[in-house]
Amino acid sequence: MKVGVVGIGHGKFGKREDVTVQELAFEPFKEALDDAGLERKDIDASVIGSSPEYHKQRSISGVIAEYLGMNPKMTYLTEAACASSSAALHNAVAYIKAGMYDVIAVLGVQKMTELTTPEILALMGRVGDVQWESVFGTTFPGYYAMYARRHMYDFGTTEEQMAKVAVKNHFHGVQNPNAMFQKEISLEKALASKPVATPLKIFDCCGNADGAACLIVAGESKAKEISDTPVWLKGMGAATASMSVLRRKELNSLPSSVEASKQAFKQAGVEPKDLSFAEVHDCFTIAEILAYEDIGLAKKGEGTKLIDEGQTYRDGNMPVNVDGGLKAKGHPVGATGASMAVEAVKQLRGDAGERQVDGAEIALTHNVGGIGQYCYVNIYSR
Amino acid sequence: MKVGVVGIGHGKFGKREDVTVQELAFEPFKEALDDAGLERKDIDASVIGSSPEYHKQRSISGVIAEYLGMNPKMTYLTEAACASSSAALHNAVAYIKAGMYDVIAVLGVQKMTELTTPEILALMGRVGDVQWESVFGTTFPGYYAMYARRHMYDFGTTEEQMAKVAVKNHFHGVQNPNAMFQKEISLEKALASKPVATPLKIFDCCGNADGAACLIVAGESKAKEISDTPVWLKGMGAATASMSVLRRKELNSLPSSVEASKQAFKQAGVEPKDLSFAEVHDCFTIAEILAYEDIGLAKKGEGTKLIDEGQTYRDGNMPVNVDGGLKAKGHPVGATGASMAVEAVKQLRGDAGERQVDGAEIALTHNVGGIGQYCYVNIYSR
């Protein structure tokens, strides 16, 4: 059974001191219901993707379901670090294919900015193995700095090439009203920004944000009944890799990303060259370059060519992160997967306004959890 | 498609200072593989049910999958408070019915005792709405004390009747080598124990524990291929209710429990009287009495009759919590749902040894999340 997205909603990403986590979730949920022309009673279950430890409120799916007025229908939370709401979407597709529920709301939601940056870094570090790695002080920027160093060593990648990713994604972010940073930056500014974990600088890093996004999904016949423009999930890949860097064979690629991409392309029956555009997991600029290669948009070691040649700009051959990516849009970890999916649907519907990719027909989303211990890749088409 | 359990594993519950969370998960995983006669390569995905905030290690499904040697196969975590691994099992059934995976390992795992009891109580309090309820100091025993008071007021339930639940479950726990407390208690001792949240005393409360349990599930044909004694999931119910007590219509029943039970009985095509035994969520003694009524083992207000008449002892008409329940077995929150399922399978196979319920044919498990904001009810048969 084909499964389609029939409703989308996306809140403003950024520092959202104006809302509780329930209120944050409500915004895109309401928008998605209105978009689909549905009421709450039409939704059979909700799946919440989030990384729980950032919130003072525990077990958020319960309080969110209550706030959304979704009792007594099933809800629960999925967690796969930064890929938590991609896991939620993957679950929802399974429930629909299984015939257990007909229409499901998938919500990615995260409030991060109640904590200070050092607190966030400490929390993120504990995603690493607390017995063997994070105890030595590993942080997320530190892990990705290792990837960057290795890519530089193996393929001659430069800090300037990484900075160009930031410049592109900020350029795209200007056209996204929901982005945390709607502001262009210059290559010089990016290169002169303060080091975070050398060679990564402030502008190589995405922003910690609050945010939420929602998808309403349904099986083929129901989706056609609800929507004139359903967007179909043509291929879905889900894979994992070791968390421990010491168990990785190489540091210039994320094996979960390679594996999940393969699965998704195979299921969808398309190849990288068939994509109209991609939303990839640019938590750091080096991560976008790794994604080009792991997905197969570029050969290994040649990801930097795409950015040097400007091919991944909106008007290039293979636009990437046309909504600003994690870099400019902000990265509310649990909401990011759902946010990517919303952008894919919006573009494939031709509803992306100023940032519309001309003639978009096939989209790919690539959502990495942690430093690559999880990866979900989805391929969508009209 | 019918889905069956083909492998089970259950670790020792209690204070497990000897293991990390990965090692804790490994024990029942290995046991379940051996039980099913499978190897890791035969498992297509793993779903981890847990309540994350108790652990120093974040995003545990990644490090657990790595430790179990399950990379690059999909894993993620489900959270629904104390029903987290019932949510994981529910997910796994969906994935199998959907045809997305053939054989899935469901792991419930929790390390709680790294924290102090006041820390655990504070964490549990934050499952309540942090804006409107837990800020006033609500704790889990406090919530259940309200349920107890209301039941006493409405139906004349006594502290002695509640204590009898504890006496029964400790009596059963003696025969469970994996139980945290393998020790009988007297009614006098239970009644004389220190108050926690009046009318609930120490012996009305389950024990915070570390623990893990594992189920390997597969679709009908695969299950028959793997096992000569698959146990089938005949009916599954999943429901929610408001977290906020202020939005509940009544406090002498858990509406999610009533709803999930209805769904499960309907799907299984059986009635409460058809059950051979039940495993119910006795996080507090009053919770077991509520469960009798909400599931339909007794009429509303008459749950105490079952305990007064000894009907829920192993040799009674309707044995309940023959493995000691949360009360004597301990309640490692994320592991409890999987633990109940393991007991159901063990009993239906006739493998429960000393605590075997004679002629067990149909079993029910009832797993509540939090104070009733989630509930999963499953019905199993050979």
PDB file of C-alpha atoms in Angstrom, chain B residues 50-179:
ATOM      1  CA  SER B  50      12.611   2.831  27.886  1.00  0.00           C
ATOM      2  CA  SER B  51      12.103   6.014  29.820  1.00  0.00           C
ATOM      3  CA  PRO B  52      15.280   7.892  28.932  1.00  0.00           C
ATOM      4  CA  GLU B  53      15.734  10.417  31.703  1.00  0.00           C
ATOM      5  CA  TYR B  54      16.840   7.924  34.334  1.00  0.00           C
ATOM      6  CA  HIS B  55      20.010   7.117  32.429  1.00  0.00           C
ATOM      7  CA  LYS B  56      23.282   8.949  32.312  1.00  0.00           C
ATOM      8  CA  GLN B  57      23.669   7.382  28.852  1.00  0.00           C
ATOM      9  CA  ARG B  58      21.488   9.283  26.397  1.00  0.00           C
ATOM     10  CA  SER B  59      19.873   7.896  23.242  1.00  0.00           C
ATOM     11  CA  ILE B  60      20.363   4.378  24.534  1.00  0.00           C
ATOM     12  CA  SER B  61      18.948   2.507  21.557  1.00  0.00           C
ATOM     13  CA  GLY B  62      22.049   3.470  19.545  1.00  0.00           C
ATOM     14  CA  VAL B  63      24.596   2.273  22.087  1.00  0.00           C
ATOM     15  CA  ILE B  64      22.517  -0.804  22.871  1.00  0.00           C
ATOM     16  CA  ALA B  65      22.191  -1.776  19.190  1.00  0.00           C
ATOM     17  CA  GLU B  66      25.950  -1.374  18.886  1.00  0.00           C
ATOM     18  CA  TYR B  67      26.612  -3.489  21.981  1.00  0.00           C
ATOM     19  CA  LEU B  68      24.204  -6.191  20.803  1.00  0.00           C
ATOM     20  CA  GLY B  69      25.978  -6.279  17.432  1.00  0.00           C
ATOM     21  CA  MET B  70      22.806  -5.205  15.623  1.00  0.00           C
ATOM     22  CA  ASN B  71      24.289  -2.503  13.360  1.00  0.00           C
ATOM     23  CA  PRO B  72      23.453  -1.605  10.581  1.00  0.00           C
ATOM     24  CA  LYS B  73      19.854  -2.660  11.268  1.00  0.00           C
ATOM     25  CA  MET B  74      17.242  -0.134  12.318  1.00  0.00           C
ATOM     26  CA  THR B  75      16.752   0.701  15.961  1.00  0.00           C
ATOM     27  CA  TYR B  76      15.053   3.474  17.900  1.00  0.00           C
ATOM     28  CA  LEU B  77      13.507   4.058  21.296  1.00  0.00           C
ATOM     29  CA  THR B  78       9.850   4.256  22.274  1.00  0.00           C
ATOM     30  CA  GLU B  79       8.699   6.115  25.346  1.00  0.00           C
ATOM     31  CA  ALA B  80       5.271   6.015  26.956  1.00  0.00           C
ATOM     32  CA  ALA B  81       6.369   6.320  30.600  1.00  0.00           C
ATOM     33  CA  CYS B  82       5.874   2.983  32.400  1.00  0.00           C
ATOM     34  CA  ALA B  83       4.334   1.498  29.240  1.00  0.00           C
ATOM     35  CA  SER B  84       7.370   2.218  27.043  1.00  0.00           C
ATOM     36  CA  SER B  85       8.098  -1.376  26.079  1.00  0.00           C
ATOM     37  CA  SER B  86       4.427  -2.131  25.442  1.00  0.00           C
ATOM     38  CA  ALA B  87       4.615   0.704  22.920  1.00  0.00           C
ATOM     39  CA  ALA B  88       7.716  -0.978  21.460  1.00  0.00           C
ATOM     40  CA  LEU B  89       5.854  -4.271  21.107  1.00  0.00           C
ATOM     41  CA  HIS B  90       2.873  -2.511  19.540  1.00  0.00           C
ATOM     42  CA  ASN B  91       5.273  -0.904  17.015  1.00  0.00           C
ATOM     43  CA  ALA B  92       6.934  -4.221  16.235  1.00  0.00           C
ATOM     44  CA  VAL B  93       3.579  -5.830  15.472  1.00  0.00           C
ATOM     45  CA  ALA B  94       2.805  -2.957  13.087  1.00  0.00           C
ATOM     46  CA  TYR B  95       6.150  -3.347  11.284  1.00  0.00           C
ATOM     47  CA  ILE B  96       5.573  -7.064  10.844  1.00  0.00           C
ATOM     48  CA  LYS B  97       1.961  -6.726   9.678  1.00  0.00           C
ATOM     49  CA  ALA B  98       3.150  -4.002   7.286  1.00  0.00           C
ATOM     50  CA  GLY B  99       5.677  -6.423   5.830  1.00  0.00           C
ATOM     51  CA  MET B 100       8.504  -3.960   6.492  1.00  0.00           C
ATOM     52  CA  TYR B 101      10.475  -6.357   8.729  1.00  0.00           C
ATOM     53  CA  ASP B 102      10.065 -10.093   9.330  1.00  0.00           C
ATOM     54  CA  VAL B 103      11.634 -10.683  12.732  1.00  0.00           C
ATOM     55  CA  ILE B 104      11.982  -7.976  15.378  1.00  0.00           C
ATOM     56  CA  ALA B 105      13.574  -7.903  18.819  1.00  0.00           C
ATOM     57  CA  VAL B 106      11.594  -5.863  21.339  1.00  0.00           C
ATOM     58  CA  LEU B 107      13.637  -4.876  24.356  1.00  0.00           C
ATOM     59  CA  GLY B 108      12.375  -3.218  27.486  1.00  0.00           C
ATOM     60  CA  VAL B 109      15.255  -1.887  29.545  1.00  0.00           C
ATOM     61  CA  GLN B 110      15.730   0.510  32.424  1.00  0.00           C
ATOM     62  CA  LYS B 111      18.407   1.419  34.899  1.00  0.00           C
ATOM     63  CA  MET B 112      16.832   3.443  37.671  1.00  0.00           C
ATOM     64  CA  THR B 113      18.903   2.872  40.742  1.00  0.00           C
ATOM     65  CA  GLU B 114      21.820   5.046  39.704  1.00  0.00           C
ATOM     66  CA  LEU B 115      19.635   7.810  41.108  1.00  0.00           C
ATOM     67  CA  THR B 116      18.556   8.370  44.696  1.00  0.00           C
ATOM     68  CA  THR B 117      14.897   7.871  45.658  1.00  0.00           C
ATOM     69  CA  PRO B 118      14.263  11.640  46.019  1.00  0.00           C
ATOM     70  CA  GLU B 119      15.798  12.163  42.551  1.00  0.00           C
ATOM     71  CA  ILE B 120      13.567   9.426  41.130  1.00  0.00           C
ATOM     72  CA  LEU B 121      10.481  10.953  42.778  1.00  0.00           C
ATOM     73  CA  ALA B 122      11.358  14.387  41.386  1.00  0.00           C
ATOM     74  CA  LEU B 123      11.828  12.943  37.907  1.00  0.00           C
ATOM     75  CA  MET B 124       8.541  11.050  38.161  1.00  0.00           C
ATOM     76  CA  GLY B 125       6.764  14.195  39.300  1.00  0.00           C
ATOM     77  CA  ARG B 126       7.813  15.879  36.072  1.00  0.00           C
ATOM     78  CA  VAL B 127       5.739  13.362  34.116  1.00  0.00           C
ATOM     79  CA  GLY B 128       2.868  15.434  35.472  1.00  0.00           C
ATOM     80  CA  ASP B 129       2.144  18.723  33.715  1.00  0.00           C
ATOM     81  CA  VAL B 130       5.067  20.893  34.829  1.00  0.00           C
ATOM     82  CA  GLN B 131       3.138  24.082  34.251  1.00  0.00           C
ATOM     83  CA  TRP B 132      -0.063  23.309  36.113  1.00  0.00           C
ATOM     84  CA  GLU B 133       0.411  20.267  38.335  1.00  0.00           C
ATOM     85  CA  SER B 134       3.880  19.052  39.225  1.00  0.00           C
ATOM     86  CA  VAL B 135       4.867  22.581  40.156  1.00  0.00           C
ATOM     87  CA  PHE B 136       2.605  22.121  43.167  1.00  0.00           C
ATOM     88  CA  GLY B 137       4.612  19.116  44.279  1.00  0.00           C
ATOM     89  CA  THR B 138       2.662  16.193  42.863  1.00  0.00           C
ATOM     90  CA  THR B 139       4.469  12.855  42.988  1.00  0.00           C
ATOM     91  CA  PHE B 140       3.474   9.448  41.681  1.00  0.00           C
ATOM     92  CA  PRO B 141       2.537   8.109  45.110  1.00  0.00           C
ATOM     93  CA  GLY B 142       0.588  11.337  45.598  1.00  0.00           C
ATOM     94  CA  TYR B 143      -1.464  10.817  42.454  1.00  0.00           C
ATOM     95  CA  TYR B 144      -2.207   7.199  43.304  1.00  0.00           C
ATOM     96  CA  ALA B 145      -3.065   8.201  46.867  1.00  0.00           C
ATOM     97  CA  MET B 146      -5.793  10.381  45.366  1.00  0.00           C
ATOM     98  CA  TYR B 147      -7.113   7.404  43.420  1.00  0.00           C
ATOM     99  CA  ALA B 148      -7.051   5.359  46.615  1.00  0.00           C
ATOM    100  CA  ARG B 149      -8.869   8.010  48.651  1.00  0.00           C
ATOM    101  CA  ARG B 150     -11.551   8.331  46.009  1.00  0.00           C
ATOM    102  CA  HIS B 151     -12.042   4.568  45.807  1.00  0.00           C
ATOM    103  CA  MET B 152     -12.297   4.422  49.580  1.00  0.00           C
ATOM    104  CA  TYR B 153     -14.836   7.257  49.555  1.00  0.00           C
ATOM    105  CA  ASP B 154     -16.940   5.877  46.719  1.00  0.00           C
ATOM    106  CA  PHE B 155     -16.850   2.174  47.506  1.00  0.00           C
ATOM    107  CA  GLY B 156     -15.700   1.761  51.087  1.00  0.00           C
ATOM    108  CA  THR B 157     -12.380   0.224  50.090  1.00  0.00           C
ATOM    109  CA  THR B 158     -10.069  -0.208  53.076  1.00  0.00           C
ATOM    110  CA  GLU B 159      -6.340   0.044  53.675  1.00  0.00           C
ATOM    111  CA  GLU B 160      -6.441  -3.608  54.664  1.00  0.00           C
ATOM    112  CA  GLN B 161      -7.863  -4.613  51.286  1.00  0.00           C
ATOM    113  CA  MET B 162      -5.095  -2.722  49.529  1.00  0.00           C
ATOM    114  CA  ALA B 163      -2.494  -4.357  51.752  1.00  0.00           C
ATOM    115  CA  LYS B 164      -3.892  -7.760  50.787  1.00  0.00           C
ATOM    116  CA  VAL B 165      -2.835  -7.061  47.194  1.00  0.00           C
ATOM    117  CA  ALA B 166       0.726  -6.573  48.392  1.00  0.00           C
ATOM    118  CA  VAL B 167       0.598  -9.757  50.465  1.00  0.00           C
ATOM    119  CA  LYS B 168      -0.628 -11.748  47.445  1.00  0.00           C
ATOM    120  CA  ASN B 169       1.953 -10.367  45.049  1.00  0.00           C
ATOM    121  CA  HIS B 170       4.813 -10.935  47.481  1.00  0.00           C
ATOM    122  CA  PHE B 171       3.514 -14.479  47.941  1.00  0.00           C
ATOM    123  CA  HIS B 172       3.685 -14.960  44.170  1.00  0.00           C
ATOM    124  CA  GLY B 173       7.071 -13.274  43.911  1.00  0.00           C
ATOM    125  CA  VAL B 174       8.687 -15.968  46.028  1.00  0.00           C
ATOM    126  CA  GLN B 175       8.368 -18.329  43.054  1.00  0.00           C
ATOM    127  CA  ASN B 176       9.950 -15.925  40.583  1.00  0.00           C
ATOM    128  CA  PRO B 177      13.755 -16.103  40.580  1.00  0.00           C
ATOM    129  CA  ASN B 178      13.912 -12.840  38.586  1.00  0.00           C
ATOM    130  CA  ALA B 179      11.881 -10.897  41.155  1.00  0.00           C
TER     131      ALA B 179
END
